[in-house]
């Protein structure tokens, strides 16, 4: 049966090679994620925002060997507040699955495409969630992003990827001069597939590999280095410029998104957080020493709260939520209720 697959991506500037590279990457992701053969594709409709005119994105399809499908290119109607430098496509393909099983793909932050669809006042509403290690920020942020229809940005994963890069490259993270030399050139990248953040180190997907305790410990140490923070903060801020996001970390409300209309600070006791971390590691098949993890949680809190650059602290205008006796669902529901109220006020 004929099914429709949607996709979108962005480019950094109006350059022919970048347009074709990004479009080819998007098509390849769609083919891979949906287990498509190019012979199943019957047509592709491409649209570009008006700021892209250096190449027809359909050229990339032909280069991939899609020669029998009908290809159409059009300029997308401009809507105030919509995402800039964006390429969208709709693939029609013969597939033996239901439309609900189709996987739509959004890369390079191309999620908040149109303000009338996202429901916020333009694509610039953000939810900034801060708090200490193990408080459940990522779980809550993911729930909120899904409920609100926003893009979830896991900033911790970005820092972990940088730490992983250093570990894989034999760089001594205690030697700041070594880290400074590679801060701007380290091969790390973030992409979004079906609203899922994927991180790459040297072109390899390391999303699962960065979750070890060793990487977590090294991440806390490397996140105090100014050159690292400069690069990664800029990367995070770029994601929030053109789409509605939920972002969690330790300095989101105080540094990264200091003008965010909604800042949240989550907190819980060290014992509760150590137990959650222990359970998480065991669920991943890894051994967990609770007492050692508790000591690491306390030590990490001290490092994060006392580092010279952008220490962990509650923003003055952040909403404090104590999570000891609350489930992730309860915390998420509270945040979403506040977000919807503030979005309504913002639109008004």
XYZ file of C-alpha atoms in Angstrom:
348
model
C 0.000 0.000 0.000
C 1.099 3.554 -0.665
C 2.420 5.295 2.445
C 3.730 8.813 3.101
C 6.947 9.509 4.992
C 7.760 13.025 6.154
C 11.200 14.402 6.803
C 13.039 17.662 7.353
C 16.545 18.958 7.871
C 18.399 22.260 7.990
C 21.660 23.688 6.650
C 23.979 26.284 8.145
C 24.142 28.447 5.013
C 22.853 28.740 1.454
C 25.494 26.580 -0.212
C 24.834 24.031 -2.972
C 27.065 21.326 -1.525
C 25.555 21.724 1.953
C 22.001 21.568 0.579
C 22.728 18.362 -1.334
C 24.687 16.814 1.542
C 21.919 17.499 4.078
C 19.185 16.260 1.733
C 21.085 13.079 0.910
C 21.660 12.448 4.609
C 17.930 12.887 5.285
C 16.882 10.514 2.493
C 19.388 7.895 3.661
C 18.049 8.106 7.231
C 14.492 7.658 6.009
C 15.460 4.660 3.867
C 17.382 3.043 6.723
C 14.865 3.690 9.502
C 11.954 2.440 7.386
C 13.851 -0.496 5.833
C 13.022 0.850 2.382
C 14.340 -0.264 -0.965
C 14.604 2.626 -3.425
C 12.454 0.642 -5.851
C 9.535 1.112 -3.424
C 9.708 4.913 -3.713
C 7.180 6.270 -6.208
C 7.619 10.013 -5.695
C 9.295 12.654 -3.532
C 8.075 16.201 -3.020
C 10.777 18.598 -1.796
C 10.204 22.070 -0.377
C 12.802 24.650 0.654
C 12.449 27.843 2.607
C 12.983 30.966 0.509
C 16.511 31.489 1.841
C 17.770 28.366 0.011
C 18.186 28.731 -3.758
C 21.648 27.396 -4.639
C 20.613 23.841 -5.547
C 17.597 21.640 -6.245
C 17.427 19.124 -3.374
C 16.067 16.554 -5.840
C 19.554 16.265 -7.316
C 20.635 14.386 -4.193
C 17.902 11.800 -4.779
C 19.166 11.110 -8.283
C 22.709 10.776 -6.928
C 21.430 8.105 -4.538
C 20.069 6.110 -7.453
C 16.425 7.102 -7.115
C 15.871 7.443 -10.864
C 12.372 6.056 -11.468
C 10.450 8.067 -8.856
C 8.791 11.370 -9.737
C 10.582 14.294 -8.072
C 9.098 17.732 -7.437
C 10.826 20.783 -5.924
C 8.946 23.820 -4.607
C 9.528 26.855 -2.438
C 7.783 26.682 0.918
C 5.379 29.451 1.852
C 6.929 31.740 4.458
C 5.197 31.980 7.834
C 6.521 34.507 10.330
C 8.566 32.767 13.009
C 9.101 29.585 10.988
C 12.368 27.692 10.848
C 14.992 29.185 8.500
C 17.192 27.332 5.983
C 14.979 24.278 6.128
C 14.466 21.484 3.597
C 11.370 19.346 3.891
C 10.244 16.357 1.906
C 7.425 13.874 1.622
C 8.227 10.447 0.220
C 5.464 8.250 -1.198
C 6.405 4.578 -1.126
C 4.808 1.166 -1.505
C 5.065 -0.407 1.948
C 3.535 -3.418 3.713
C 3.005 -1.581 7.004
C 0.330 0.732 8.351
C 0.720 4.500 8.116
C 1.019 4.605 11.920
C 4.157 2.423 11.751
C 5.942 4.751 9.358
C 8.963 6.524 10.860
C 9.172 10.221 10.045
C 12.669 11.680 10.292
C 13.821 15.113 11.490
C 17.528 15.923 11.449
C 19.776 18.830 12.461
C 17.204 20.367 14.791
C 14.439 20.520 12.162
C 11.468 19.956 14.443
C 9.770 23.280 15.200
C 8.990 23.930 11.559
C 5.949 26.174 11.770
C 4.635 28.267 14.669
C 1.014 27.498 13.796
C 1.729 23.777 14.254
C 3.876 23.974 17.384
C 1.250 26.054 19.130
C 3.616 28.478 20.805
C 4.201 32.093 19.926
C 6.715 31.382 17.199
C 9.388 28.731 17.594
C 11.104 30.311 20.542
C 9.544 28.933 23.717
C 11.920 26.983 25.905
C 11.757 25.051 29.141
C 15.080 25.143 31.020
C 15.502 22.378 33.607
C 18.431 22.383 36.021
C 19.383 20.292 39.020
C 22.080 18.047 40.488
C 23.200 14.689 39.124
C 20.695 11.837 39.388
C 17.659 13.973 40.185
C 15.789 12.707 37.124
C 16.175 15.740 34.873
C 16.524 13.765 31.643
C 13.524 11.519 32.286
C 11.319 14.469 33.214
C 12.572 16.589 30.313
C 11.825 13.813 27.816
C 8.290 13.436 29.184
C 7.695 17.180 29.000
C 9.044 17.451 25.448
C 6.784 14.650 24.260
C 3.729 16.092 25.987
C 4.343 19.637 24.741
C 5.467 18.623 21.245
C 8.881 20.230 21.768
C 12.354 19.001 20.868
C 14.269 17.502 23.793
C 17.920 18.515 24.098
C 20.006 16.324 26.422
C 22.922 18.649 27.182
C 24.506 16.128 29.523
C 24.883 13.717 26.622
C 26.725 16.392 24.656
C 29.234 16.891 27.481
C 29.543 13.125 27.911
C 30.347 12.802 24.220
C 33.144 15.339 24.542
C 34.546 13.444 27.533
C 34.262 10.187 25.586
C 36.139 11.793 22.684
C 38.988 12.709 25.018
C 39.068 9.207 26.485
C 39.127 7.589 23.039
C 41.797 10.012 21.803
C 44.125 9.459 24.738
C 43.792 13.031 25.973
C 44.529 13.609 29.654
C 41.452 15.469 30.897
C 43.378 16.693 33.947
C 45.751 18.547 31.598
C 43.808 21.646 30.574
C 46.323 22.586 27.887
C 45.663 19.295 26.075
C 41.900 19.794 26.250
C 42.132 23.433 25.135
C 43.960 22.372 21.975
C 41.113 20.147 20.788
C 38.101 22.022 22.241
C 37.126 23.642 18.930
C 38.035 20.738 16.666
C 36.914 17.629 18.565
C 34.807 15.494 16.251
C 31.448 15.431 18.037
C 28.040 15.898 16.454
C 24.389 15.871 17.500
C 21.499 14.774 15.284
C 17.804 14.185 15.884
C 15.976 11.168 14.436
C 12.279 10.711 15.221
C 12.670 13.203 18.092
C 15.500 11.067 19.517
C 18.846 12.727 20.134
C 21.803 10.799 18.771
C 25.384 11.793 19.544
C 28.370 10.970 17.383
C 32.074 10.787 18.196
C 34.379 10.692 15.181
C 31.363 9.887 13.032
C 30.280 6.881 15.135
C 27.021 6.695 17.104
C 28.059 6.557 20.783
C 24.660 7.326 22.331
C 24.733 4.116 24.377
C 28.467 4.030 25.098
C 28.536 7.376 26.924
C 26.313 6.123 29.768
C 29.028 4.370 31.796
C 29.979 5.601 35.265
C 33.552 6.266 34.100
C 32.328 8.603 31.366
C 30.030 10.318 33.883
C 32.938 10.937 36.275
C 35.164 12.320 33.517
C 32.313 14.482 32.258
C 32.019 16.259 35.599
C 35.733 17.045 35.501
C 35.860 18.203 31.893
C 32.767 20.388 32.214
C 34.741 22.816 34.383
C 37.084 23.735 31.501
C 36.256 27.103 29.927
C 37.143 26.177 26.331
C 34.878 23.134 26.460
C 31.976 25.059 27.945
C 32.338 27.838 25.366
C 31.965 25.442 22.447
C 29.196 23.282 23.904
C 27.124 26.167 25.282
C 27.156 27.787 21.834
C 26.021 24.480 20.327
C 23.141 24.232 22.803
C 22.046 27.828 22.245
C 21.965 27.253 18.491
C 19.443 24.417 18.927
C 17.060 26.742 20.789
C 17.153 29.583 18.275
C 14.719 28.142 15.755
C 12.506 25.692 17.641
C 10.653 25.073 20.856
C 12.859 23.039 23.185
C 13.046 21.390 26.562
C 16.655 21.421 27.730
C 18.139 19.983 30.898
C 21.534 20.336 32.525
C 23.261 22.227 35.311
C 23.496 25.755 33.936
C 20.596 25.951 31.500
C 18.551 28.569 33.322
C 21.575 30.536 34.528
C 23.758 30.514 31.383
C 22.549 28.632 28.292
C 18.934 29.837 28.234
C 19.054 32.627 30.770
C 16.135 34.383 29.029
C 13.945 31.271 28.999
C 10.289 31.981 29.860
C 10.197 28.894 32.089
C 13.043 27.782 34.337
C 12.748 24.746 36.597
C 15.127 23.593 39.323
C 14.720 19.968 40.415
C 16.241 18.733 43.645
C 16.331 15.539 45.744
C 18.494 14.130 48.530
C 21.840 12.532 47.664
C 20.636 9.147 48.989
C 17.585 9.142 46.734
C 19.670 10.104 43.723
C 22.311 7.447 44.442
C 19.609 4.786 44.667
C 18.145 5.858 41.327
C 21.582 5.774 39.675
C 22.275 2.335 41.134
C 18.961 1.018 39.806
C 19.662 2.544 36.379
C 23.058 0.850 36.086
C 21.647 -2.510 37.162
C 18.865 -2.220 34.589
C 21.608 -1.796 31.974
C 23.297 -4.979 33.147
C 26.137 -3.171 34.926
C 27.327 -3.780 38.478
C 26.392 -1.058 40.962
C 27.970 -0.357 44.354
C 25.465 1.878 46.171
C 27.901 3.230 48.765
C 30.466 4.097 46.123
C 27.798 5.728 43.952
C 26.541 7.744 46.938
C 30.069 9.048 47.556
C 30.409 9.899 43.851
C 27.070 11.762 43.907
C 28.169 13.827 46.919
C 31.586 14.508 45.377
C 30.043 15.495 42.069
C 27.596 17.860 43.774
C 30.537 19.570 45.444
C 32.437 19.910 42.158
C 29.400 21.144 40.240
C 28.340 23.657 42.857
C 31.823 25.003 43.546
C 33.404 25.158 40.106
C 34.677 28.581 39.092
C 32.868 28.652 35.747
C 29.052 28.497 35.650
C 28.495 26.588 38.920
C 25.288 24.657 39.498
C 22.756 26.887 41.227
C 19.078 27.728 41.106
C 18.244 30.692 38.884
C 16.497 33.424 40.838
C 13.337 33.121 38.721
C 13.315 29.307 38.569
C 10.475 27.211 39.974
C 11.827 24.821 42.643
C 10.433 21.263 42.669
C 11.577 18.787 45.353
C 11.429 15.316 43.787
C 12.126 12.950 46.718
C 8.529 11.768 46.981
C 7.339 12.516 43.446
C 7.337 10.242 40.414
C 8.728 11.423 37.097
C 5.169 11.555 35.739
C 4.017 13.792 38.576
C 6.948 16.174 38.119
C 6.387 16.263 34.345
C 2.691 16.994 34.731
C 3.435 19.924 37.028
C 5.986 21.401 34.617
C 3.717 20.985 31.578
C 0.859 22.725 33.373
C 3.092 25.719 34.109
C 4.456 25.724 30.547
C 1.002 25.756 28.957
C -0.089 28.602 31.187
C 2.957 30.681 30.298
C 2.636 29.918 26.569
C -0.945 31.164 26.716
C 0.202 34.372 28.403
C 2.998 34.746 25.846
C 0.595 34.432 22.922
C -1.762 36.910 24.568
